[in-house]
Amino acid sequence: MLARRAETPYDLPRCVVRPHTTEQVAQILEWADRTRTPVVPYGGGSGVSEGVVAGGAVVVELRALNEIIDFDEKSRLVRTQTGVLGPDLTKALKSWGQTLGHEPQSLRISTVGGWIATRASGQLSARYGGIENMVAGLEAVVPGGRVLRSKTKPRSATGPDVASLMIGSEGTLGIVTEATLRVSPLPTEAADRCVRFQHMADGVAACRKLAQSELRPLLVRLYDPEDSAIFLRNHPHETPGTLLLLSFSGPGAGRRADAAVELSSGIPGDNDLVAHWWEHRNDAVDELMTLMAGEGILGPHALVDTIEVSGTWSDLRAIYHSMKEGLGNVADIAACHLSHVYPDGGCLYFTLASACDDDAAAAETLERWWDTGMTACLAAGGSISHHHGIGRRKARWMRAELGEWWELLAAVKKAFDPNGIMNPGALGL
Ligand SMILES: Cc1cc2nc3c(=O)[nH]c(=O)nc-3n(C[C@H](O)[C@H](O)[C@H](O)COP(=O)(O)OP(=O)(O)OC[C@H]3O[C@@H](n4cnc5c(N)ncnc54)[C@H](O)[C@@H]3O)c2cc1C
């Protein structure tokens, strides 16, 4: 978006192809491998890690692979082609009384294949997990045109799960054409709670206790004061602060919600704020585009980006403080929330914004944000991406992230794609 706004010339794809069937994908990858033509898979195009950079490549646009093939009610599995957009899958599942439980903020503009390829995680991951927990089987086409199908199973002990290499592969190994996903009945009861804290550390401790409890929250989001100011921007009567939003679903939701408030040792807040969140939770999709188009309150040379990392509860405090301090020095706003909680840790999600002097300054600032954020995260023991993936944006830090495992990842790439045609450069491969 920055390049478009600054009218910086960028390379166009060599062509765009739009397959409707797995067989057509196979034909494309057979041809591309034979002619050594780079190929970039494209789902909804909502990725935020520069996973799709298509200059000179053949872009395989996958949205015509949009058939929801089968619902196995007994096993609660839905089989679908991977070009299906979030709302279409949600609608079909709802008609069967089911939900996938995967609800990224970008639901409207992202596809099943993109979720799998980026190892995505939705806002309700506390209850449903990440996309990797939902994939029970998949079909992928690899360079040369071979179609690989994995068995659909609840679990198996048949050696390393080779098919799961496609989850998080970001188009570097092949194209995921079909997936069989675990779904759950739509929840009946629901209860929301809001809790306030004096200090971020108290809120983080509350999230840890909750994630390690038996209370099974649906939603856990802890905003630091700067991020709560963003969240409350249309709520002038509420004071920003350290704010925890909780939601519970299913049997005993209200009882579990009350128990969570007690466990948190925080100050009960206005529960309607959670309703406000549910209503506006995906507004950022349009708001970020307006800001980056230079048409928002940050002026014509606005810069906005997000950096999400993960860490154990033991390291999270240090990661938060070092990233917050470092990013605070290079961005006008460095706001953070903690979400996606697990018994052993969670995700810190930084929203960065600056009103830059011109677009050249914006481009420089962007690099400074990423250098600062990634260096601080790694130094404090964090992992450089929780759910946005690596793309090209974070590729520089992959060796530091993976250590000795980096060479093995490169060897896996070679085994799937000996001629290096699949999304060259993504994941640093
Ligand atoms: C406003 C906003 C909010 C967001 N919120 C979230 C969020 O809550 N959670 C989250 O996890 N992410 C979020 N994202 C990031 C993004 O939506 C996800 O990464 C999403 O999973 C990408 O899906 P897509 O279909 O748009 O993929 P694309 O952007 O088209 O592609 C992403 C990567 O996957 C590859 N790819 C796509 N389809 C396939 C396929 N079928 N086979 C192989 N490779 C493929 C591409 O080559 C590329 O490397 C957000 C993005 C925006 C803009």
Short mmCIF file of C-alpha atoms and ligand atoms in Angstrom, two decimals:
data_model
loop_
_atom_site.label_atom_id
_atom_site.label_comp_id
_atom_site.label_asym_id
_atom_site.label_seq_id
_atom_site.Cartn_x
_atom_site.Cartn_y
_atom_site.Cartn_z
CA MET A 1 0.00 0.00 0.00
CA LEU A 2 2.94 2.26 0.73
CA ALA A 3 4.41 1.57 -2.72
CA ARG A 4 1.07 2.25 -4.36
CA ARG A 5 0.59 5.52 -2.46
CA ALA A 6 4.14 6.70 -3.24
CA GLU A 7 3.63 5.62 -6.87
CA THR A 8 6.81 3.55 -6.62
CA PRO A 9 6.93 1.31 -9.70
CA TYR A 10 6.60 -2.36 -8.86
CA ASP A 11 6.89 -5.43 -11.04
CA LEU A 12 3.67 -6.97 -12.26
CA PRO A 13 3.11 -10.71 -12.43
CA ARG A 14 3.96 -12.36 -15.74
CA CYS A 15 0.36 -13.55 -15.84
CA VAL A 16 -2.49 -14.59 -13.57
CA VAL A 17 -4.14 -17.99 -13.94
CA ARG A 18 -7.37 -18.98 -12.30
CA PRO A 19 -7.82 -22.75 -11.97
CA HIS A 20 -11.22 -24.27 -11.13
CA THR A 21 -10.07 -27.81 -10.35
CA THR A 22 -7.21 -29.66 -8.69
CA GLU A 23 -6.38 -31.16 -12.09
CA GLN A 24 -5.88 -27.68 -13.54
CA VAL A 25 -3.60 -26.76 -10.63
CA ALA A 26 -1.64 -29.94 -11.38
CA GLN A 27 -1.32 -28.95 -15.06
CA ILE A 28 -0.04 -25.50 -14.06
CA LEU A 29 2.58 -26.87 -11.68
CA GLU A 30 3.68 -29.53 -14.20
CA TRP A 31 4.22 -26.81 -16.82
CA ALA A 32 5.84 -24.37 -14.39
CA ASP A 33 8.29 -26.95 -13.09
CA ARG A 34 9.21 -28.06 -16.63
CA THR A 35 9.77 -24.48 -17.76
CA ARG A 36 11.33 -23.35 -14.43
CA THR A 37 8.73 -20.62 -14.08
CA PRO A 38 8.22 -19.08 -10.63
CA VAL A 39 4.70 -19.52 -9.24
CA VAL A 40 3.01 -17.53 -6.48
CA PRO A 41 -0.22 -18.92 -4.97
CA TYR A 42 -2.79 -16.22 -4.16
CA GLY A 43 -5.84 -16.68 -1.93
CA GLY A 44 -7.60 -13.59 -0.58
CA GLY A 45 -4.48 -11.41 -0.77
CA SER A 46 -4.96 -10.34 2.86
CA GLY A 47 -1.56 -11.56 4.04
CA VAL A 48 0.47 -8.93 5.89
CA SER A 49 3.97 -10.42 5.70
CA GLU A 50 4.74 -9.83 2.03
CA GLY A 51 4.01 -13.48 1.25
CA VAL A 52 2.68 -12.51 -2.16
CA VAL A 53 5.26 -10.60 -4.20
CA ALA A 54 4.52 -11.52 -7.73
CA GLY A 55 6.99 -9.61 -9.92
CA GLY A 56 7.78 -11.76 -12.97
CA ALA A 57 5.98 -14.80 -11.58
CA VAL A 58 2.83 -16.63 -12.61
CA VAL A 59 0.23 -15.90 -9.98
CA VAL A 60 -2.15 -18.79 -9.34
CA GLU A 61 -5.31 -17.10 -8.13
CA LEU A 62 -7.26 -19.73 -6.21
CA ARG A 63 -10.65 -18.19 -5.56
CA ALA A 64 -12.43 -20.30 -8.20
CA LEU A 65 -11.62 -23.38 -6.10
CA ASN A 66 -14.65 -22.43 -4.07
CA GLU A 67 -16.74 -25.57 -3.65
CA ILE A 68 -17.69 -26.73 -0.17
CA ILE A 69 -17.70 -30.41 -1.03
CA ASP A 70 -19.14 -32.34 1.88
CA PHE A 71 -20.26 -32.16 5.51
CA ASP A 72 -19.82 -35.33 7.52
CA GLU A 73 -22.26 -34.69 10.35
CA LYS A 74 -21.34 -37.81 12.26
CA SER A 75 -17.63 -36.97 12.41
CA ARG A 76 -18.18 -33.19 12.39
CA LEU A 77 -15.88 -32.65 9.43
CA VAL A 78 -16.30 -30.33 6.49
CA ARG A 79 -14.41 -30.96 3.25
CA THR A 80 -13.85 -27.91 1.13
CA GLN A 81 -11.78 -26.53 -1.69
CA THR A 82 -9.35 -23.95 -0.39
CA GLY A 83 -10.30 -20.86 -2.39
CA VAL A 84 -13.47 -20.45 -0.32
CA LEU A 85 -13.65 -17.09 1.47
CA GLY A 86 -14.33 -16.95 5.22
CA PRO A 87 -17.94 -15.64 5.05
CA ASP A 88 -18.99 -18.31 2.52
CA LEU A 89 -17.70 -21.14 4.69
CA THR A 90 -19.21 -19.54 7.82
CA LYS A 91 -22.61 -19.27 6.11
CA ALA A 92 -22.62 -22.90 4.96
CA LEU A 93 -21.53 -24.15 8.38
CA LYS A 94 -24.17 -22.04 10.09
CA SER A 95 -26.87 -23.67 7.94
CA TRP A 96 -25.74 -26.99 9.45
CA GLY A 97 -25.66 -25.51 12.99
CA GLN A 98 -21.84 -25.60 13.02
CA THR A 99 -18.87 -23.28 13.32
CA LEU A 100 -15.21 -23.70 12.42
CA GLY A 101 -14.33 -21.37 15.29
CA HIS A 102 -11.60 -19.78 13.15
CA GLU A 103 -12.43 -16.08 13.07
CA PRO A 104 -9.50 -13.90 12.01
CA GLN A 105 -10.12 -10.18 11.84
CA SER A 106 -9.63 -10.59 8.10
CA LEU A 107 -12.35 -13.30 7.80
CA ARG A 108 -14.14 -11.36 5.07
CA ILE A 109 -11.10 -11.12 2.79
CA SER A 110 -9.16 -14.35 3.41
CA THR A 111 -9.46 -17.96 2.23
CA VAL A 112 -9.18 -21.42 3.75
CA GLY A 113 -5.99 -22.02 1.74
CA GLY A 114 -4.45 -18.76 2.98
CA TRP A 115 -5.28 -19.68 6.59
CA ILE A 116 -3.56 -23.04 6.21
CA ALA A 117 -0.59 -21.64 4.29
CA THR A 118 0.08 -18.91 6.87
CA ARG A 119 -0.70 -21.03 9.97
CA ALA A 120 -3.32 -18.47 10.90
CA SER A 121 -5.13 -18.06 14.19
CA GLY A 122 -8.50 -16.43 14.85
CA GLN A 123 -9.82 -14.19 17.59
CA LEU A 124 -11.47 -17.15 19.37
CA SER A 125 -8.34 -19.28 19.53
CA ALA A 126 -8.59 -19.58 23.34
CA ARG A 127 -11.53 -21.92 22.74
CA TYR A 128 -10.93 -23.40 19.27
CA GLY A 129 -7.14 -23.23 18.78
CA GLY A 130 -5.30 -22.21 15.63
CA ILE A 131 -5.97 -23.50 12.10
CA GLU A 132 -3.47 -26.33 12.70
CA ASN A 133 -5.89 -27.77 15.30
CA MET A 134 -8.71 -27.80 12.74
CA VAL A 135 -7.05 -29.56 9.80
CA ALA A 136 -7.92 -33.27 9.81
CA GLY A 137 -6.73 -33.92 6.26
CA LEU A 138 -5.66 -32.09 3.12
CA GLU A 139 -4.90 -32.34 -0.56
CA ALA A 140 -1.97 -30.49 -2.11
CA VAL A 141 -0.35 -30.25 -5.53
CA VAL A 142 3.43 -30.11 -5.59
CA PRO A 143 5.85 -29.02 -8.35
CA GLY A 144 5.78 -31.44 -11.25
CA GLY A 145 2.01 -31.67 -10.85
CA ARG A 146 1.82 -34.55 -8.37
CA VAL A 147 -1.40 -34.53 -6.30
CA LEU A 148 -0.84 -35.61 -2.69
CA ARG A 149 -3.80 -36.57 -0.50
CA SER A 150 -3.52 -37.21 3.21
CA LYS A 151 -5.81 -39.60 5.03
CA THR A 152 -8.49 -37.88 7.12
CA LYS A 153 -8.03 -38.99 10.71
CA PRO A 154 -8.52 -37.77 14.28
CA ARG A 155 -4.86 -38.50 15.07
CA SER A 156 -2.30 -41.08 14.09
CA ALA A 157 1.13 -42.34 15.12
CA THR A 158 2.52 -43.10 11.70
CA GLY A 159 5.82 -41.30 11.91
CA PRO A 160 6.22 -37.55 11.52
CA ASP A 161 3.09 -35.92 10.06
CA VAL A 162 4.51 -35.13 6.63
CA ALA A 163 1.27 -33.64 5.25
CA SER A 164 1.27 -31.07 8.07
CA LEU A 165 4.38 -29.54 6.48
CA MET A 166 1.91 -27.75 4.22
CA ILE A 167 0.50 -25.90 7.26
CA GLY A 168 2.53 -22.70 7.44
CA SER A 169 4.40 -23.43 4.19
CA GLU A 170 3.32 -20.07 2.68
CA GLY A 171 3.15 -21.36 -0.87
CA THR A 172 6.81 -22.47 -0.87
CA LEU A 173 6.18 -26.23 -1.11
CA GLY A 174 3.05 -26.53 -3.24
CA ILE A 175 -0.58 -25.46 -3.47
CA VAL A 176 -3.15 -26.68 -0.96
CA THR A 177 -6.28 -27.43 -2.99
CA GLU A 178 -8.59 -29.14 -0.50
CA ALA A 179 -8.91 -29.38 3.26
CA THR A 180 -11.00 -31.41 5.67
CA LEU A 181 -11.65 -29.31 8.74
CA ARG A 182 -12.97 -30.08 12.22
CA VAL A 183 -16.07 -28.09 13.13
CA SER A 184 -18.10 -27.64 16.32
CA PRO A 185 -21.80 -27.04 17.03
CA LEU A 186 -22.69 -23.35 17.33
CA PRO A 187 -22.57 -22.45 21.02
CA THR A 188 -25.85 -21.87 22.84
CA GLU A 189 -25.10 -19.78 25.93
CA ALA A 190 -22.78 -16.78 25.99
CA ALA A 191 -21.50 -14.40 28.67
CA ASP A 192 -19.19 -11.39 28.41
CA ARG A 193 -17.13 -9.73 31.13
CA CYS A 194 -14.80 -6.74 31.30
CA VAL A 195 -12.11 -6.32 33.98
CA ARG A 196 -9.76 -3.41 34.64
CA PHE A 197 -6.29 -3.48 36.20
CA GLN A 198 -3.92 -0.97 37.70
CA HIS A 199 -0.90 -2.38 35.89
CA MET A 200 -0.28 -4.43 32.74
CA ALA A 201 1.62 -7.02 34.82
CA ASP A 202 -1.53 -7.70 36.87
CA GLY A 203 -3.53 -8.19 33.70
CA VAL A 204 -0.93 -10.55 32.26
CA ALA A 205 -0.99 -12.58 35.50
CA ALA A 206 -4.79 -12.79 35.24
CA CYS A 207 -4.58 -14.04 31.64
CA ARG A 208 -2.09 -16.70 32.69
CA LYS A 209 -4.30 -17.90 35.54
CA LEU A 210 -7.27 -18.04 33.19
CA ALA A 211 -5.41 -19.90 30.46
CA GLN A 212 -4.21 -22.42 33.06
CA SER A 213 -7.65 -22.83 34.64
CA GLU A 214 -10.52 -25.17 33.73
CA LEU A 215 -12.75 -22.23 32.77
CA ARG A 216 -12.34 -22.56 28.96
CA PRO A 217 -12.75 -18.95 27.83
CA LEU A 218 -13.82 -18.22 24.25
CA LEU A 219 -12.14 -14.83 24.11
CA VAL A 220 -9.28 -13.33 26.12
CA ARG A 221 -7.91 -9.91 25.11
CA LEU A 222 -5.85 -7.70 27.39
CA TYR A 223 -5.19 -4.16 26.15
CA ASP A 224 -2.41 -1.98 27.48
CA PRO A 225 -3.34 1.71 28.05
CA GLU A 226 -2.23 2.82 24.57
CA ASP A 227 -4.12 0.02 22.83
CA SER A 228 -7.21 0.53 24.97
CA ALA A 229 -7.17 4.17 23.81
CA ILE A 230 -7.35 2.88 20.22
CA PHE A 231 -10.07 0.39 21.16
CA LEU A 232 -12.08 3.11 22.95
CA ARG A 233 -11.62 5.74 20.20
CA ASN A 234 -15.37 5.82 19.54
CA HIS A 235 -16.26 5.54 23.22
CA PRO A 236 -15.42 9.02 24.62
CA HIS A 237 -16.91 8.37 28.07
CA GLU A 238 -14.70 5.39 28.91
CA THR A 239 -11.21 5.99 30.32
CA PRO A 240 -8.36 4.08 28.69
CA GLY A 241 -6.31 1.84 30.97
CA THR A 242 -5.34 -1.80 31.27
CA LEU A 243 -8.47 -3.52 30.05
CA LEU A 244 -9.34 -7.21 29.84
CA LEU A 245 -12.19 -8.41 27.63
CA LEU A 246 -13.52 -11.90 28.25
CA SER A 247 -16.18 -14.00 26.65
CA PHE A 248 -17.45 -17.47 27.49
CA SER A 249 -19.67 -19.80 25.53
CA GLY A 250 -21.47 -23.09 26.07
CA PRO A 251 -22.97 -24.66 29.16
CA GLY A 252 -22.46 -22.63 32.35
CA ALA A 253 -21.02 -19.65 30.44
CA GLY A 254 -22.28 -17.11 33.01
CA ARG A 255 -20.99 -19.09 35.99
CA ARG A 256 -17.58 -19.56 34.36
CA ALA A 257 -17.44 -15.86 33.43
CA ASP A 258 -18.07 -14.84 37.05
CA ALA A 259 -15.44 -17.29 38.27
CA ALA A 260 -12.97 -15.78 35.78
CA VAL A 261 -13.55 -12.26 37.09
CA GLU A 262 -12.89 -13.48 40.61
CA LEU A 263 -9.80 -15.40 39.56
CA SER A 264 -8.42 -12.32 37.78
CA SER A 265 -8.30 -10.24 41.03
CA GLY A 266 -9.12 -7.20 38.86
CA ILE A 267 -11.77 -4.50 39.11
CA PRO A 268 -15.03 -5.39 37.32
CA GLY A 269 -15.56 -3.01 34.36
CA ASP A 270 -18.38 -2.23 31.95
CA ASN A 271 -19.39 -5.52 30.31
CA ASP A 272 -20.99 -3.61 27.42
CA LEU A 273 -17.47 -2.89 26.20
CA VAL A 274 -17.25 -6.53 25.14
CA ALA A 275 -20.45 -6.09 23.11
CA HIS A 276 -18.78 -3.01 21.58
CA TRP A 277 -15.78 -5.19 20.69
CA TRP A 278 -17.98 -7.90 19.09
CA GLU A 279 -19.70 -5.23 17.00
CA HIS A 280 -16.54 -3.46 15.84
CA ARG A 281 -13.97 -6.22 16.00
CA ASN A 282 -13.28 -6.26 12.26
CA ASP A 283 -13.49 -2.53 11.54
CA ALA A 284 -9.70 -2.31 11.31
CA VAL A 285 -9.81 -3.95 7.87
CA ASP A 286 -11.30 -0.76 6.35
CA GLU A 287 -9.73 1.69 8.81
CA LEU A 288 -6.17 0.55 8.13
CA MET A 289 -6.77 0.87 4.40
CA THR A 290 -8.09 4.42 4.84
CA LEU A 291 -5.08 5.39 6.97
CA MET A 292 -2.59 3.84 4.55
CA ALA A 293 -4.29 5.53 1.62
CA GLY A 294 -3.28 8.78 3.39
CA GLU A 295 -6.92 9.72 3.98
CA GLY A 296 -7.16 9.34 7.76
CA ILE A 297 -6.27 11.31 10.88
CA LEU A 298 -2.56 10.52 10.51
CA GLY A 299 -2.33 12.60 7.37
CA PRO A 300 -1.16 11.91 3.80
CA HIS A 301 2.05 10.08 4.79
CA ALA A 302 0.64 7.86 7.51
CA LEU A 303 2.31 4.58 8.33
CA VAL A 304 0.54 1.76 10.16
CA ASP A 305 1.65 -1.82 10.70
CA THR A 306 1.31 -4.62 13.21
CA ILE A 307 3.88 -6.98 14.71
CA GLU A 308 2.71 -10.10 16.52
CA VAL A 309 5.05 -12.37 18.44
CA SER A 310 4.69 -15.12 21.01
CA GLY A 311 6.42 -16.15 24.20
CA THR A 312 6.09 -18.25 27.32
CA TRP A 313 4.59 -16.73 30.45
CA SER A 314 8.11 -16.74 31.94
CA ASP A 315 9.45 -14.60 29.07
CA LEU A 316 6.39 -12.55 28.16
CA ARG A 317 7.05 -9.72 30.58
CA ALA A 318 10.57 -9.13 29.25
CA ILE A 319 9.38 -9.40 25.64
CA TYR A 320 6.59 -6.88 26.28
CA HIS A 321 8.86 -4.35 27.99
CA SER A 322 11.76 -4.54 25.54
CA MET A 323 9.52 -4.36 22.46
CA LYS A 324 7.32 -1.66 23.95
CA GLU A 325 10.31 0.50 24.86
CA GLY A 326 12.16 -0.06 21.59
CA LEU A 327 9.13 0.43 19.37
CA GLY A 328 8.01 3.42 21.45
CA ASN A 329 11.27 5.12 20.43
CA VAL A 330 10.65 4.69 16.71
CA ALA A 331 6.86 4.98 16.35
CA ASP A 332 4.44 7.76 17.35
CA ILE A 333 2.13 5.10 18.76
CA ALA A 334 3.25 1.65 19.94
CA ALA A 335 0.17 -0.02 21.39
CA CYS A 336 -0.09 -3.63 22.47
CA HIS A 337 -2.61 -6.26 23.41
CA LEU A 338 -2.19 -9.78 24.68
CA SER A 339 -4.44 -12.36 23.05
CA HIS A 340 -4.31 -16.02 21.94
CA VAL A 341 -3.53 -17.44 25.38
CA TYR A 342 -2.31 -20.96 26.14
CA PRO A 343 -1.40 -22.70 29.38
CA ASP A 344 2.28 -22.01 28.58
CA GLY A 345 2.18 -18.51 27.07
CA GLY A 346 0.52 -16.11 24.67
CA CYS A 347 0.78 -13.66 21.81
CA LEU A 348 1.74 -9.99 22.07
CA TYR A 349 0.26 -7.95 19.22
CA PHE A 350 1.74 -4.50 18.64
CA THR A 351 -0.05 -1.87 16.57
CA LEU A 352 2.32 0.83 15.32
CA ALA A 353 1.42 4.15 13.80
CA SER A 354 3.34 7.26 12.75
CA ALA A 355 2.53 10.43 10.89
CA CYS A 356 5.60 10.69 8.64
CA ASP A 357 6.92 13.75 6.79
CA ASP A 358 6.81 12.10 3.39
CA ASP A 359 6.58 8.64 1.85
CA ALA A 360 10.36 8.16 1.73
CA ALA A 361 10.44 8.77 5.49
CA ALA A 362 7.55 6.33 5.89
CA ALA A 363 9.49 3.63 4.03
CA GLU A 364 12.54 4.19 6.27
CA THR A 365 10.39 4.19 9.39
CA LEU A 366 8.85 0.87 8.39
CA GLU A 367 12.30 -0.76 8.22
CA ARG A 368 13.22 0.76 11.58
CA TRP A 369 10.06 -0.67 13.19
CA TRP A 370 10.81 -4.16 11.97
CA ASP A 371 14.51 -4.07 12.88
CA THR A 372 13.68 -2.83 16.34
CA GLY A 373 10.75 -5.16 16.95
CA MET A 374 12.38 -8.36 15.70
CA THR A 375 15.69 -7.71 17.46
CA ALA A 376 13.96 -6.95 20.77
CA CYS A 377 11.70 -10.00 20.47
CA LEU A 378 14.55 -12.42 19.74
CA ALA A 379 16.79 -10.97 22.46
CA ALA A 380 14.05 -11.47 25.04
CA GLY A 381 13.40 -15.08 23.99
CA GLY A 382 10.24 -14.59 21.92
CA SER A 383 9.18 -16.22 18.66
CA ILE A 384 9.01 -13.77 15.73
CA SER A 385 5.50 -14.64 14.54
CA HIS A 386 2.46 -16.03 16.29
CA HIS A 387 0.01 -16.06 13.36
CA HIS A 388 0.85 -13.65 10.51
CA GLY A 389 3.63 -15.85 9.14
CA ILE A 390 7.04 -14.86 7.78
CA GLY A 391 6.62 -14.00 4.10
CA ARG A 392 9.50 -11.85 2.93
CA ARG A 393 9.07 -9.22 5.63
CA LYS A 394 10.48 -11.40 8.45
CA ALA A 395 12.64 -13.71 6.32
CA ARG A 396 15.83 -11.98 7.50
CA TRP A 397 15.30 -13.24 11.03
CA MET A 398 14.40 -16.85 10.19
CA ARG A 399 17.89 -18.25 10.82
CA ALA A 400 17.99 -16.58 14.22
CA GLU A 401 14.52 -17.94 14.94
CA LEU A 402 15.14 -21.53 13.86
CA GLY A 403 18.84 -21.99 14.65
CA GLU A 404 20.07 -25.41 13.45
CA TRP A 405 16.59 -26.31 12.18
CA TRP A 406 16.94 -23.76 9.39
CA GLU A 407 19.11 -26.13 7.28
CA LEU A 408 16.48 -28.86 7.62
CA LEU A 409 13.73 -26.52 6.46
CA ALA A 410 15.86 -25.65 3.42
CA ALA A 411 16.31 -29.41 2.76
CA VAL A 412 12.55 -29.96 2.99
CA LYS A 413 12.04 -27.19 0.45
CA LYS A 414 14.55 -28.88 -1.87
CA ALA A 415 12.73 -32.23 -1.54
CA PHE A 416 9.33 -30.74 -2.46
CA ASP A 417 10.54 -28.18 -4.96
CA PRO A 418 14.00 -29.05 -6.37
CA ASN A 419 13.80 -26.33 -9.05
CA GLY A 420 12.78 -23.62 -6.58
CA ILE A 421 9.68 -22.48 -8.47
CA MET A 422 7.28 -22.15 -5.53
CA ASN A 423 6.97 -18.62 -4.15
CA PRO A 424 10.73 -17.97 -4.19
CA GLY A 425 11.85 -15.77 -1.29
CA ALA A 426 8.94 -16.42 1.06
CA LEU A 427 10.05 -17.87 4.42
CA GLY A 428 13.54 -16.84 3.30
CA LEU A 429 13.68 -19.93 1.02
C1 LIG B 1 -6.89 -6.19 8.67
C2 LIG B 1 -6.28 -7.54 8.75
C3 LIG B 1 -6.52 -8.35 9.84
C4 LIG B 1 -5.95 -9.62 9.94
N1 LIG B 1 -6.27 -10.42 11.02
C5 LIG B 1 -5.72 -11.65 11.13
C6 LIG B 1 -6.06 -12.51 12.24
O1 LIG B 1 -6.88 -12.17 13.08
N2 LIG B 1 -5.45 -13.71 12.31
C7 LIG B 1 -4.56 -14.14 11.35
O2 LIG B 1 -4.04 -15.25 11.48
N3 LIG B 1 -4.23 -13.35 10.31
C8 LIG B 1 -4.80 -12.14 10.16
N4 LIG B 1 -4.48 -11.34 9.07
C9 LIG B 1 -3.52 -11.82 8.08
C10 LIG B 1 -4.14 -12.60 6.90
O3 LIG B 1 -5.51 -12.34 6.78
C11 LIG B 1 -3.88 -14.09 7.08
O4 LIG B 1 -2.51 -14.31 6.95
C12 LIG B 1 -4.66 -15.00 6.13
O5 LIG B 1 -4.51 -16.32 6.61
C13 LIG B 1 -4.18 -14.93 4.70
O6 LIG B 1 -5.15 -15.57 3.89
P1 LIG B 1 -5.33 -15.15 2.35
O7 LIG B 1 -6.31 -16.11 1.75
O8 LIG B 1 -5.65 -13.72 2.23
O9 LIG B 1 -3.87 -15.46 1.80
P2 LIG B 1 -2.94 -14.59 0.81
O10 LIG B 1 -2.66 -13.26 1.39
O11 LIG B 1 -3.48 -14.64 -0.56
O12 LIG B 1 -1.61 -15.47 0.87
C14 LIG B 1 -0.86 -15.59 2.04
C15 LIG B 1 0.26 -16.61 1.83
O13 LIG B 1 -0.28 -17.92 1.64
C16 LIG B 1 0.04 -18.46 0.35
N5 LIG B 1 -1.17 -19.16 -0.10
C17 LIG B 1 -2.43 -18.67 -0.19
N6 LIG B 1 -3.28 -19.63 -0.56
C18 LIG B 1 -2.57 -20.77 -0.67
C19 LIG B 1 -2.87 -22.13 -1.01
N7 LIG B 1 -4.14 -22.53 -1.28
N8 LIG B 1 -1.87 -23.04 -1.04
C20 LIG B 1 -0.59 -22.68 -0.77
N9 LIG B 1 -0.24 -21.42 -0.45
C21 LIG B 1 -1.21 -20.48 -0.40
C22 LIG B 1 0.45 -17.25 -0.49
O14 LIG B 1 1.37 -17.60 -1.51
C23 LIG B 1 1.09 -16.36 0.57
O15 LIG B 1 2.41 -16.76 0.81
C24 LIG B 1 -5.07 -10.07 8.93
C25 LIG B 1 -4.83 -9.27 7.81
C26 LIG B 1 -5.44 -8.02 7.71
C27 LIG B 1 -5.18 -7.20 6.48
#
